[in-house]
Each structure stands twice: as C-alpha cells, then as structure tokens.
PDB file of C-alpha atoms in Angstrom:
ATOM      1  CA  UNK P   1      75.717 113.298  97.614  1.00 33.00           C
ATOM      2  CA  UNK P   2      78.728 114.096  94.843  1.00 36.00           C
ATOM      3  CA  UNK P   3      77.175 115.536  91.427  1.00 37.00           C
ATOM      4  CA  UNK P   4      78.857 113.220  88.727  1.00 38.00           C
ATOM      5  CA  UNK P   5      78.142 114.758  85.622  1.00 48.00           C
ATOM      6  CA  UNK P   6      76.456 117.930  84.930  1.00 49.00           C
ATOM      7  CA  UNK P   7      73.913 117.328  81.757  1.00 50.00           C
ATOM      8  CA  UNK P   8      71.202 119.462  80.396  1.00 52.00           C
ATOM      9  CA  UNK P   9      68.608 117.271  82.409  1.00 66.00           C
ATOM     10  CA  UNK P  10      70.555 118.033  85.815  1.00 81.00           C
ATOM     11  CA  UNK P  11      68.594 121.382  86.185  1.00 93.00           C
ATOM     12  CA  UNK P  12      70.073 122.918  89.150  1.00 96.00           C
ATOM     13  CA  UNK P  13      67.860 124.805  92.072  1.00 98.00           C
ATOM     14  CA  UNK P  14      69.069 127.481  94.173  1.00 98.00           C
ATOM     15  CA  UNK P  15      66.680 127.879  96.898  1.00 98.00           C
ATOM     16  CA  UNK P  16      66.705 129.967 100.602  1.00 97.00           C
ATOM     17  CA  UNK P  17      64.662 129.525 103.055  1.00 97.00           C
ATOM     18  CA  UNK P  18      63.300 132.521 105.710  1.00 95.00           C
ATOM     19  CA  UNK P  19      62.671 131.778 109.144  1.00 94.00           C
ATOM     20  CA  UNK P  20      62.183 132.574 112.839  1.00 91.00           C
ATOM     21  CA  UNK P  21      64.981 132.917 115.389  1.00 85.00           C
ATOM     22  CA  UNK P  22      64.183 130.907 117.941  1.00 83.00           C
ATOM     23  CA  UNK P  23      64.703 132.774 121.548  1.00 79.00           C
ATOM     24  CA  UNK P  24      63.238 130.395 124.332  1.00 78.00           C
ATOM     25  CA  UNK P  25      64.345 127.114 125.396  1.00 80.00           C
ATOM     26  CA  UNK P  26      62.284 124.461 123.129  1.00 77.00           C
ATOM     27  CA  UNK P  27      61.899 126.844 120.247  1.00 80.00           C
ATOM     28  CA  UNK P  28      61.824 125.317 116.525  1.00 88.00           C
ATOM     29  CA  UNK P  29      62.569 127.344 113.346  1.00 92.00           C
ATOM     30  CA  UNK P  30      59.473 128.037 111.492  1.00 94.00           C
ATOM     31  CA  UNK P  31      59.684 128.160 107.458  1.00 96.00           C
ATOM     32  CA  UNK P  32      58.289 131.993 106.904  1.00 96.00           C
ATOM     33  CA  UNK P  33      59.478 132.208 103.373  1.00 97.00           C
ATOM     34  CA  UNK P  34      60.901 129.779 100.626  1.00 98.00           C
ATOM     35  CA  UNK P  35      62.336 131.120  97.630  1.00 98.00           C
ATOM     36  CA  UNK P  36      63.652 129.195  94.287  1.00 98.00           C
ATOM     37  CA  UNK P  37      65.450 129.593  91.148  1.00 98.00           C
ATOM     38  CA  UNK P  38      65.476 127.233  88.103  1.00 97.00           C
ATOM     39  CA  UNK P  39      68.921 127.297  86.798  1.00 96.00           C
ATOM     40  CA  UNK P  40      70.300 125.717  83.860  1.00 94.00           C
ATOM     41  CA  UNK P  41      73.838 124.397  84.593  1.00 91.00           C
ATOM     42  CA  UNK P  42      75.284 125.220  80.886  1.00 90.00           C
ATOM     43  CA  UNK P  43      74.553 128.881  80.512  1.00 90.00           C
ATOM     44  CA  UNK P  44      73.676 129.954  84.476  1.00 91.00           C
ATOM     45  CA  UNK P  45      71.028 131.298  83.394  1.00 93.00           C
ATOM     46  CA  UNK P  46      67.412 131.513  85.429  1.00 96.00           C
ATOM     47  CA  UNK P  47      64.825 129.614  83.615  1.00 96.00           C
ATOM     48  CA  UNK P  48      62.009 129.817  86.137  1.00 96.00           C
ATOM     49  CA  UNK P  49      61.274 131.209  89.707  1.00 97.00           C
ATOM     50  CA  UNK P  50      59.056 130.325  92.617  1.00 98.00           C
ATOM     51  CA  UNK P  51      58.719 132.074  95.978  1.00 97.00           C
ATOM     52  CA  UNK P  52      56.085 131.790  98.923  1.00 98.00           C
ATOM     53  CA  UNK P  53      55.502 133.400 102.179  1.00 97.00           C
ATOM     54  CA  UNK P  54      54.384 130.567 104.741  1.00 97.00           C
ATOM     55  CA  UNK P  55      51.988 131.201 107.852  1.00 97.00           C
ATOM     56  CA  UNK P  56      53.124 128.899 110.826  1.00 95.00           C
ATOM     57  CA  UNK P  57      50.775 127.391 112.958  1.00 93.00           C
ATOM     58  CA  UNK P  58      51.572 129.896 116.319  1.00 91.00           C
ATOM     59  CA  UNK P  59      52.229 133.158 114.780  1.00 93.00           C
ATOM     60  CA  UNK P  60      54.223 133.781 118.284  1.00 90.00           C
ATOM     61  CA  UNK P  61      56.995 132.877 117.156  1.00 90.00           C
ATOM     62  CA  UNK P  62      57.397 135.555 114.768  1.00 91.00           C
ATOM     63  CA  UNK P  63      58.383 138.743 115.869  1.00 89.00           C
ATOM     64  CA  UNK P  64      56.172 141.768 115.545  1.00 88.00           C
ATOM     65  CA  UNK P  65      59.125 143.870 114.327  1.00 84.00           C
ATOM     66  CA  UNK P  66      62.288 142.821 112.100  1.00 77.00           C
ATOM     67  CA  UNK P  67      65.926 143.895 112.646  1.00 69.00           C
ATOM     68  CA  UNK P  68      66.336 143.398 109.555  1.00 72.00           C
ATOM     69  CA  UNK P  69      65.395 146.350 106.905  1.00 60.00           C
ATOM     70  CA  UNK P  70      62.504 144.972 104.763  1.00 69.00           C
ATOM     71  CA  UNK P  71      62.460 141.792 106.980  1.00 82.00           C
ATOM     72  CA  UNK P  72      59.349 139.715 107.837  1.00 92.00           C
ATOM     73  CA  UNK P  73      57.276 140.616 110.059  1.00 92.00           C
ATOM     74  CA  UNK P  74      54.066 138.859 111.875  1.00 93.00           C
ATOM     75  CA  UNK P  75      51.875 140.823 110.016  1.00 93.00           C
ATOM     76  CA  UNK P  76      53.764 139.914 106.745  1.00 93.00           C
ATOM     77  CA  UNK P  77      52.822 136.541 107.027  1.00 96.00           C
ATOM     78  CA  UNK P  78      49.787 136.616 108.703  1.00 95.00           C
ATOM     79  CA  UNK P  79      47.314 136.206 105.840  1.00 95.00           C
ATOM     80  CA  UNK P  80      50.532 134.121 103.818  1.00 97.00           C
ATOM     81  CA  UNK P  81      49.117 130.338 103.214  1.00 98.00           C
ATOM     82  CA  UNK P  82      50.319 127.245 105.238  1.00 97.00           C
ATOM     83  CA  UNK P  83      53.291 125.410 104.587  1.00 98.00           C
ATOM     84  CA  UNK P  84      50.820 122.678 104.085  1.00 97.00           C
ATOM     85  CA  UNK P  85      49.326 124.443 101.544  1.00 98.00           C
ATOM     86  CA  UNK P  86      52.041 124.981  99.747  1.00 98.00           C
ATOM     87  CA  UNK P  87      54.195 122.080 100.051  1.00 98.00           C
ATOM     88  CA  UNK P  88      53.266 120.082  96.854  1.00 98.00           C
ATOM     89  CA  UNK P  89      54.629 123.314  94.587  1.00 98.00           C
ATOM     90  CA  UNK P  90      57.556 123.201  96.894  1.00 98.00           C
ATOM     91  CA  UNK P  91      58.320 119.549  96.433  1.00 98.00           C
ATOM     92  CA  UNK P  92      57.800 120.015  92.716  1.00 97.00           C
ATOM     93  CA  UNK P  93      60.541 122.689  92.734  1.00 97.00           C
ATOM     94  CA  UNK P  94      62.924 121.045  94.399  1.00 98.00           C
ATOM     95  CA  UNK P  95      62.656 116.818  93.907  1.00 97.00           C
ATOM     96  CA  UNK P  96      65.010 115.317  91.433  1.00 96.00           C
ATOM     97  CA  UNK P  97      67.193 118.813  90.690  1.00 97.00           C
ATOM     98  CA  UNK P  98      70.070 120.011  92.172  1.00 97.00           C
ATOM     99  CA  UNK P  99      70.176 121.846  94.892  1.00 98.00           C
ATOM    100  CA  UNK P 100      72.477 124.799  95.685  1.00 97.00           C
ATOM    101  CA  UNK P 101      72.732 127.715  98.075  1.00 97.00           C
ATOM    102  CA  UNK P 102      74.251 129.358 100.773  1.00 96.00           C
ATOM    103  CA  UNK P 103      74.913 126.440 104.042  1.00 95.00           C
ATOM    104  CA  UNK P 104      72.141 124.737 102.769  1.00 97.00           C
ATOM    105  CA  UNK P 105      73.665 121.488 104.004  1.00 96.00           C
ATOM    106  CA  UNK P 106      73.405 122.622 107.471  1.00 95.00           C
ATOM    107  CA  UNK P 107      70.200 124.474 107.796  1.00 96.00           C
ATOM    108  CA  UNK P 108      68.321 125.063 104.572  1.00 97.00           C
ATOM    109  CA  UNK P 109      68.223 121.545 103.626  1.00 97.00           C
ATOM    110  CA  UNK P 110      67.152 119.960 107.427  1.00 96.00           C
ATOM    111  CA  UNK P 111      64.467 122.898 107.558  1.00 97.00           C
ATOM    112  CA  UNK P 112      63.206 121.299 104.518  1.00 97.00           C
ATOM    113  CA  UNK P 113      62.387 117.937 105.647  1.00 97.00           C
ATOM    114  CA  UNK P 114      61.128 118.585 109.269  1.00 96.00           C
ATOM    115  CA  UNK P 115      58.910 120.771 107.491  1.00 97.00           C
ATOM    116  CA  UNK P 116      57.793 117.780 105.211  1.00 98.00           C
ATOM    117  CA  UNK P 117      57.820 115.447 108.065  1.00 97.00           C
ATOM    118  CA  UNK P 118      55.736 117.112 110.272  1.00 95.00           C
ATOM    119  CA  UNK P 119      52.715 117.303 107.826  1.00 96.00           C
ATOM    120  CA  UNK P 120      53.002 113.642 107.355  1.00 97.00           C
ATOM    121  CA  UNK P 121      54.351 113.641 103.709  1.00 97.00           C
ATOM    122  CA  UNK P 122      57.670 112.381 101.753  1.00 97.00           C
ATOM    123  CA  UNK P 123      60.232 114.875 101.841  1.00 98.00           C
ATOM    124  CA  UNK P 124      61.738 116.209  98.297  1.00 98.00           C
ATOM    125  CA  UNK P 125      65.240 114.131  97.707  1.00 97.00           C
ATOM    126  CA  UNK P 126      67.935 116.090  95.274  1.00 97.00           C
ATOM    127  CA  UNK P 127      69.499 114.546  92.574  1.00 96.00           C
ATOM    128  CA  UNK P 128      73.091 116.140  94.250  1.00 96.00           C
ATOM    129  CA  UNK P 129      73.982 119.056  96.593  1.00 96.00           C
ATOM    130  CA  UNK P 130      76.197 122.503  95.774  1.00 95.00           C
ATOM    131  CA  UNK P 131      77.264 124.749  98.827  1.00 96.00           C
ATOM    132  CA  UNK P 132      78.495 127.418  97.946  1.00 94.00           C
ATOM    133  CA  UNK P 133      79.544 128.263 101.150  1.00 94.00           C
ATOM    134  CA  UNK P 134      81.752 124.932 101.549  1.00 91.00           C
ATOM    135  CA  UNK P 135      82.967 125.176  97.757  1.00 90.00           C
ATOM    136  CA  UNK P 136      83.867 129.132  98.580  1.00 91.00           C
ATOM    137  CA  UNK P 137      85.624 128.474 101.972  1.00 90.00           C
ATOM    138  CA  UNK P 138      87.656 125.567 100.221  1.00 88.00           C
ATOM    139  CA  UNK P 139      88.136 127.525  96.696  1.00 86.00           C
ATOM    140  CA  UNK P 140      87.930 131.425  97.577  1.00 88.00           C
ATOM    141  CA  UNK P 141      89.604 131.421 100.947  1.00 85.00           C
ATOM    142  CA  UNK P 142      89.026 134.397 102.750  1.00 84.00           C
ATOM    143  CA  UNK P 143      90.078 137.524 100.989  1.00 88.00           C
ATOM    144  CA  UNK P 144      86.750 138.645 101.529  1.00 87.00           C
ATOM    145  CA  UNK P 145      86.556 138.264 105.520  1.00 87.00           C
ATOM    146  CA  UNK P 146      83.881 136.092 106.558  1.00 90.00           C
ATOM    147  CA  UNK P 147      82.281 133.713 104.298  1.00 91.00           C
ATOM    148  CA  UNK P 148      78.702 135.311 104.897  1.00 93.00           C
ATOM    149  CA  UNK P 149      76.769 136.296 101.398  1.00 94.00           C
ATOM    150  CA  UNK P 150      76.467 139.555 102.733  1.00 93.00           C
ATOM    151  CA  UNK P 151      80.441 139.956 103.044  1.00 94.00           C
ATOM    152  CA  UNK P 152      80.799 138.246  99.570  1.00 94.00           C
ATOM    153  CA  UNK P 153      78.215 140.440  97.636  1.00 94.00           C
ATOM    154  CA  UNK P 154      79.628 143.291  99.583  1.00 94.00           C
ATOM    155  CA  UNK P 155      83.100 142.237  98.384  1.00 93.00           C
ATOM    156  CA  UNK P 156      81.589 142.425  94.291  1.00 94.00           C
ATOM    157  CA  UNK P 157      79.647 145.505  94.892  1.00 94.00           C
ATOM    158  CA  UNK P 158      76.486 143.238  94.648  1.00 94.00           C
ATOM    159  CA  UNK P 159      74.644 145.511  96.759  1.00 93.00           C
ATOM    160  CA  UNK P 160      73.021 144.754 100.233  1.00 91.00           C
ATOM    161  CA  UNK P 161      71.384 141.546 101.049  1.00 91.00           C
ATOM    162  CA  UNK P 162      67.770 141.857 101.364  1.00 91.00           C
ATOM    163  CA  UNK P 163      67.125 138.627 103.570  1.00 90.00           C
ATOM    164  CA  UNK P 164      64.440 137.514 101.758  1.00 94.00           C
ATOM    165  CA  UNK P 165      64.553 134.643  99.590  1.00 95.00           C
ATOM    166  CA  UNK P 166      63.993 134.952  95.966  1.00 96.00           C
ATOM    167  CA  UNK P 167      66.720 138.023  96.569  1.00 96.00           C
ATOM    168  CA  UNK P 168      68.883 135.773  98.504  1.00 96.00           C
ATOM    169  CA  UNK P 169      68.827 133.259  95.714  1.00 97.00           C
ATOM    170  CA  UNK P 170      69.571 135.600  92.714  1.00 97.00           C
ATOM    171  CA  UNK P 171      72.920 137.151  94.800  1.00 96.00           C
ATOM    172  CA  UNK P 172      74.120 133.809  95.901  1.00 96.00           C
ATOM    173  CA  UNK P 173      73.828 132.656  92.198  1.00 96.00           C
ATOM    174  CA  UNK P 174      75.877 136.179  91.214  1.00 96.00           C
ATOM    175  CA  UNK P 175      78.318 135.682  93.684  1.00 95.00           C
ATOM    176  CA  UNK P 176      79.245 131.820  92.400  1.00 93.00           C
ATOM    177  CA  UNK P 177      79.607 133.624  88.794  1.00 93.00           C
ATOM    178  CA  UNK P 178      82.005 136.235  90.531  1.00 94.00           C
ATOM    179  CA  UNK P 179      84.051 133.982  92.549  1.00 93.00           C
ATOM    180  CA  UNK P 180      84.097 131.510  89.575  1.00 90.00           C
ATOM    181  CA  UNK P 181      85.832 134.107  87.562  1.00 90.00           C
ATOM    182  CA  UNK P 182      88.272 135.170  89.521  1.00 89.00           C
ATOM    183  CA  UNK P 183      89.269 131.865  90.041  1.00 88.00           C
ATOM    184  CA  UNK P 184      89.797 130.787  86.484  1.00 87.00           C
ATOM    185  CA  UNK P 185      91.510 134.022  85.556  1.00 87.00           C
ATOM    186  CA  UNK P 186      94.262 132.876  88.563  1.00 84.00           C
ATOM    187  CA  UNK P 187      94.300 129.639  87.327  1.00 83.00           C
ATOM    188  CA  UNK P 188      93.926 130.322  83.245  1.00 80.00           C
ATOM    189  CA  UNK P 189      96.494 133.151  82.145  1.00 75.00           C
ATOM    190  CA  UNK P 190      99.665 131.817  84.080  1.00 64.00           C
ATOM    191  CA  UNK P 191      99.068 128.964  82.280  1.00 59.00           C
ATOM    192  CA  UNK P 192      98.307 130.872  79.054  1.00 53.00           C
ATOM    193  CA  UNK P 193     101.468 132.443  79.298  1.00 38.00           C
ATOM    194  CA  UNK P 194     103.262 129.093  80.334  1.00 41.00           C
ATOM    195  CA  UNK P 195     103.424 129.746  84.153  1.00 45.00           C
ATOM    196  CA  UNK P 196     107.205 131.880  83.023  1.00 40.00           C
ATOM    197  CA  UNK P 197     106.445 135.305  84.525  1.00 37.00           C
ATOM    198  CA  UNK P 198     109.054 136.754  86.136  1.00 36.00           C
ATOM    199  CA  UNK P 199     108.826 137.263  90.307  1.00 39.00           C
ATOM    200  CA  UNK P 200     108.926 140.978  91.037  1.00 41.00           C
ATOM    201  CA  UNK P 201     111.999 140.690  92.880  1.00 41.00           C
ATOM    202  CA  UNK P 202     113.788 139.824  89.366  1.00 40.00           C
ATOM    203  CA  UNK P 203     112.368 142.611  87.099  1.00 38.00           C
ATOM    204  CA  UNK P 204     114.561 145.483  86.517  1.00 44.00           C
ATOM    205  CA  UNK P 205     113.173 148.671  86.059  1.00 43.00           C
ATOM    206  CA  UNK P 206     114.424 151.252  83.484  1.00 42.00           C
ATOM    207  CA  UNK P 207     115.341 153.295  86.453  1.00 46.00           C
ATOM    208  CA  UNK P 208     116.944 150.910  88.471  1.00 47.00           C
ATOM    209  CA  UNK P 209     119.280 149.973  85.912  1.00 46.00           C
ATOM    210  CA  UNK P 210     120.165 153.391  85.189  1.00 49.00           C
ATOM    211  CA  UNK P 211     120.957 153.615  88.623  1.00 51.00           C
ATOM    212  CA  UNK P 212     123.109 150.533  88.481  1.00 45.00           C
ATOM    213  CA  UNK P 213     125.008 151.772  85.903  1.00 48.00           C
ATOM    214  CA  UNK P 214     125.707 155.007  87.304  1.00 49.00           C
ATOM    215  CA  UNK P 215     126.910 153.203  90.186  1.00 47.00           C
ATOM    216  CA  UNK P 216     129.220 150.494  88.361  1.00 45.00           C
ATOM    217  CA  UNK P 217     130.670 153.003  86.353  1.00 43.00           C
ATOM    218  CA  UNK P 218     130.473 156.555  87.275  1.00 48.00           C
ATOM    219  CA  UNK P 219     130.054 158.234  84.280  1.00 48.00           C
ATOM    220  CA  UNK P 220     127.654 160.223  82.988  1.00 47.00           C
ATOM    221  CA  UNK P 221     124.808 159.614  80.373  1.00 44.00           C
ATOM    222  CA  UNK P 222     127.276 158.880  77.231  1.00 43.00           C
ATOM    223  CA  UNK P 223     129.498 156.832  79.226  1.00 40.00           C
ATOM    224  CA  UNK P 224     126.887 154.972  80.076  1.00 37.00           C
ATOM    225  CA  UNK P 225     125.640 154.499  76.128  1.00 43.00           C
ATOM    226  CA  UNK P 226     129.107 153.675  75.164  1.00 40.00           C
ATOM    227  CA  UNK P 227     129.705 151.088  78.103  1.00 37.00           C
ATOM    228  CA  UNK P 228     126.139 149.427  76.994  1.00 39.00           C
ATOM    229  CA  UNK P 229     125.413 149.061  73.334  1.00 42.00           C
ATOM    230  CA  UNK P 230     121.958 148.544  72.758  1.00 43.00           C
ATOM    231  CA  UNK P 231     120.127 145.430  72.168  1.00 39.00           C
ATOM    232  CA  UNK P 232     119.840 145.953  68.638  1.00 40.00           C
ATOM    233  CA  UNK P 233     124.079 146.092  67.718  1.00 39.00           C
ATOM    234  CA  UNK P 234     124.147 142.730  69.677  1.00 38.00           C
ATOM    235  CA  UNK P 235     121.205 141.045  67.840  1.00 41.00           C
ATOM    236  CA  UNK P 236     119.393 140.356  71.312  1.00 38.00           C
ATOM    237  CA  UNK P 237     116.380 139.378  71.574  1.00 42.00           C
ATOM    238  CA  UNK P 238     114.354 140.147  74.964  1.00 41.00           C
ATOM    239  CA  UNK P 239     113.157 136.605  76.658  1.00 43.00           C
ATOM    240  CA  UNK P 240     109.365 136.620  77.008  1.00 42.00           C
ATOM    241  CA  UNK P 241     107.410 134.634  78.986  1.00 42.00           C
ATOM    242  CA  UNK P 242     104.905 132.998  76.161  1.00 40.00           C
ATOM    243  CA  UNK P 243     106.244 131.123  73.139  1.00 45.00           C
ATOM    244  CA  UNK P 244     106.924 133.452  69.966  1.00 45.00           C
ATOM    245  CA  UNK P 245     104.027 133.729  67.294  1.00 46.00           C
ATOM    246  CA  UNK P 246     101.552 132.659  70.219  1.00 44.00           C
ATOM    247  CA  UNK P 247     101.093 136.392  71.066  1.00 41.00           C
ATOM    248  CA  UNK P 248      98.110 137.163  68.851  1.00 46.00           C
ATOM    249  CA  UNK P 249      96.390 134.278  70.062  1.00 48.00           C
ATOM    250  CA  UNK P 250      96.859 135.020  73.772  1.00 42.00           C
ATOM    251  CA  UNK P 251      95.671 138.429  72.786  1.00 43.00           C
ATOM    252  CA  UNK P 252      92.393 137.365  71.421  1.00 49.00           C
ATOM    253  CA  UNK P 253      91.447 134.746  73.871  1.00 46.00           C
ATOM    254  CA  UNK P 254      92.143 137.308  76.650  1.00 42.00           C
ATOM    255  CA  UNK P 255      90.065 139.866  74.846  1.00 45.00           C
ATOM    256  CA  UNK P 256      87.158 137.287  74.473  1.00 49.00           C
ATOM    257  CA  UNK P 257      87.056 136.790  77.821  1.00 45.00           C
ATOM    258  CA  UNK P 258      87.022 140.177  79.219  1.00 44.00           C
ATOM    259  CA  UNK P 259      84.501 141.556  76.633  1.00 47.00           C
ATOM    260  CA  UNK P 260      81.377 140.820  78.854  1.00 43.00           C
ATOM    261  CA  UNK P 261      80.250 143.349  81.466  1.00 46.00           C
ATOM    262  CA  UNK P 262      79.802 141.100  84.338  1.00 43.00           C
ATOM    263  CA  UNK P 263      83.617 140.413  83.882  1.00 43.00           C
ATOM    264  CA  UNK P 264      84.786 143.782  83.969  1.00 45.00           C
ATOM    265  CA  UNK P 265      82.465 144.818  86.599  1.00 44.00           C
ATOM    266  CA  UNK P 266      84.554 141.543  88.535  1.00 43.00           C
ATOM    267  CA  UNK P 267      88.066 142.768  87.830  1.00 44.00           C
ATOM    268  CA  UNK P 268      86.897 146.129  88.992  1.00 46.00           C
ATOM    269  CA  UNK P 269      85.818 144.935  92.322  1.00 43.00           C
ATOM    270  CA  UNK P 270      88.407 141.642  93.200  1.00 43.00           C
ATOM    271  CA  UNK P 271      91.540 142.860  94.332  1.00 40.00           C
ATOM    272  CA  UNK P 272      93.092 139.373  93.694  1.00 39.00           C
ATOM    273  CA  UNK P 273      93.854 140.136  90.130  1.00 35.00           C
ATOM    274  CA  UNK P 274      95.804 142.912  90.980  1.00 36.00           C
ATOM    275  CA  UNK P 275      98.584 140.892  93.193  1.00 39.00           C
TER     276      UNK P 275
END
C-alpha cells in the first residue's frame, strides 16, 4: 500500500512487536510484547505512546531464561494480560495510521493479524506502510554492514538495542532521522554548490605545485617568483565552484542546517560525509 500524500491527519505509528522463537516443528510465534509510538509526520516528533506485555495461552513456549540482556522471560509475562485483553487498545493504536518499523512487512505486520484472527475479531488495516528496512536497503546501502537496527544504531552511536518494544520503536524512529540526514546532505550541498567541485585527482596542492615548478624549471625560490607572477599582476580571478555573490547565502543555509545537535552528533558518527 503506497502512502500518497503525507497530511497532518496521516499520523504515522511505529510499532514492534516481541515474541517467542519458535524451536519445535509446529511452533507459532506468540505476541509477548507490543510496543507503539504516535508520530506526527511534519515535525517527527512522538505525540503519544502505548506498550503492553501479552500472556500467551501455553506459557511453554516462552523460555525460562533470555539470551538477550533485559529480554523477556516466562516469568515476565506471566501475570502480563491476554492478547485478548488487550487487543481493542491495540487496534485503536494502530487502524487507520501509518504504520512504520523495522521488516514490519514481513513479520511485524502478519504477527498482527493472526493474532487478531485467532480471537475471532477484524484485524487493524493501515492507512499505508513505511519499512524502514526496505527504504534503508534501497536508500542507505550498506555502509553500515547489515541492515539490522542493531548495526544501524550501532553505526550512529545510538546505543545498544534493548529488544523490547517501546525501545525498539524510539531507535528505529532515531535511526530514520539519522539516515535521512545523511542522505540529504549527499544529495543537498553538491547541488548547493552547483554539482562543480573539483575531483581530487584535479586539485593541486600548494606543495605539489611547488614541486612542479622546481621540476620545470630548476631554480630556486626567486626563480620560481619571477617565472610565476602572482594572480594579482595578471588580474586572475580563482574559478569557484558556486556562482559569485551566492556565497553568503550558501553560508547561512549550511549554518542553519548544522545548528541542531542531533545533526552534529550525525556528522560525527557517518563516515559518508567525509568521502
């Protein structure tokens, strides 16, 4: 389902979901934890939250001890309500908004509605679907290694991923803001400066044209001054690769947009920006 336009109505939800790891032939996942964000889609900002623990019907299939540091646990859950019980808040959350997370097409969003359908009621529908990991393997590439939220956050300096899902939720939405900027830096200042830099193979240094000249004319330093007036006695002017006057602009739009912290936090951690 392809978002068409993004209004203030189009409230977007980032939700994860927790569950068992099936290890026997037959095995279902089992919901143990659904956790959501209220986003607005103008300012990415949260605007209300909602997380759950849910108690499966055979609390055998959750395993006494977690792998995971501050995973869940059987007795985490074991006095958590139903998903039955909590279903209608969960529906509420999620119907008619858009949904976004981390391969939510391929798990998050099926957990979802067998979990509806097998209590007997209608499942939630979304209004449209962001992926982050399909936008991110498309957009980002993989200069991060693996497109797992753990790698990405890791990549940021995010911190560790918790595995549980209102945490989940708030570092997938912080990793979206990271990649996000990174990727309209690459694509914003070449064209701010009118896609004319120079390739590093064509700038000369101030030392490698010394050395040229010592080698073209082997002289010394005054030689070398005589045999190469300055740019000033010719009335040169040095090409630049934005169009004259438009410096102070560039300047200010480029120091608007690196004045939040978030941002310089970003070009701290991505080494793309330094290529």
């Amino acid at each position: 389902m392809e978002i068409q336009e993004l209004t203030d109505d189009n409230e977007i939800v980032f939700f994860d979901l927790e569950t068992n790891v099936p290890n026997k032939p037959g095995q279902h996942f089992h919901i143990l934890e659904f956790g959501a964000i209220v986003v607005c889609p103008r300012k990415l900002i949260e605007l209300e939250s909602f997380s759950t623990l849910v108690r499966p019907k055979d609390l055998a299939v959750v395993s006494l001890r977690s792998s995971r540091s501050g995973g869940i646990t059987r007795g985490t859950v074991m006095e958590a309500p139903s998903f039955e019980e909590v279903a209608d808040k969960i529906y509420a959350v999620l119907n008619g908004r858009i949904w976004a997370g981390h391969n939510i097409r391929r798990f998050d969003c099926v957990r979802i509605k067998d979990a509806f359908r097998q209590i007997g009621k209608p499942a939630p529908e979304p209004a449209g679907i962001i992926d982050s990991l399909g936008i991110l393997s498309k957009k980002f590439g993989r200069r991060a290694g693996n497109m797992k939220m753990a790698s990405l956050a890791a990549y940021f300096g995010l911190g560790e991923q918790k595995h549980r899902s209102l945490d989940d939720v708030r570092m997938n939405l912080e990793v979206l803001k990271h990649c996000a900027t990174v990727l309209f830096l690459e694509s914003s200042l070449p064209n701010k400066l009118n896609g004319k830099l120079q390739s590093p193979s064509t700038i000369m240094t101030r030392s490698r044209s010394n050395n040229i000249n010592n080698t073209k004319f082997g002289g010394n330093e005054e030689s070398i001054r005589r045999k190469s007036p300055t740019t000033a006695s010719l009335g040169y002017q040095r090409a630049v690769p934005y169009t004259r006057g438009s410096l102070g602009k560039i300047t200010e739009s480029v120091k608007s947009l690196l004045c939040n912290q978030s941002l310089q936090s970003l070009i701290k951690h991505s080494h793309s920006l330094l290529r």
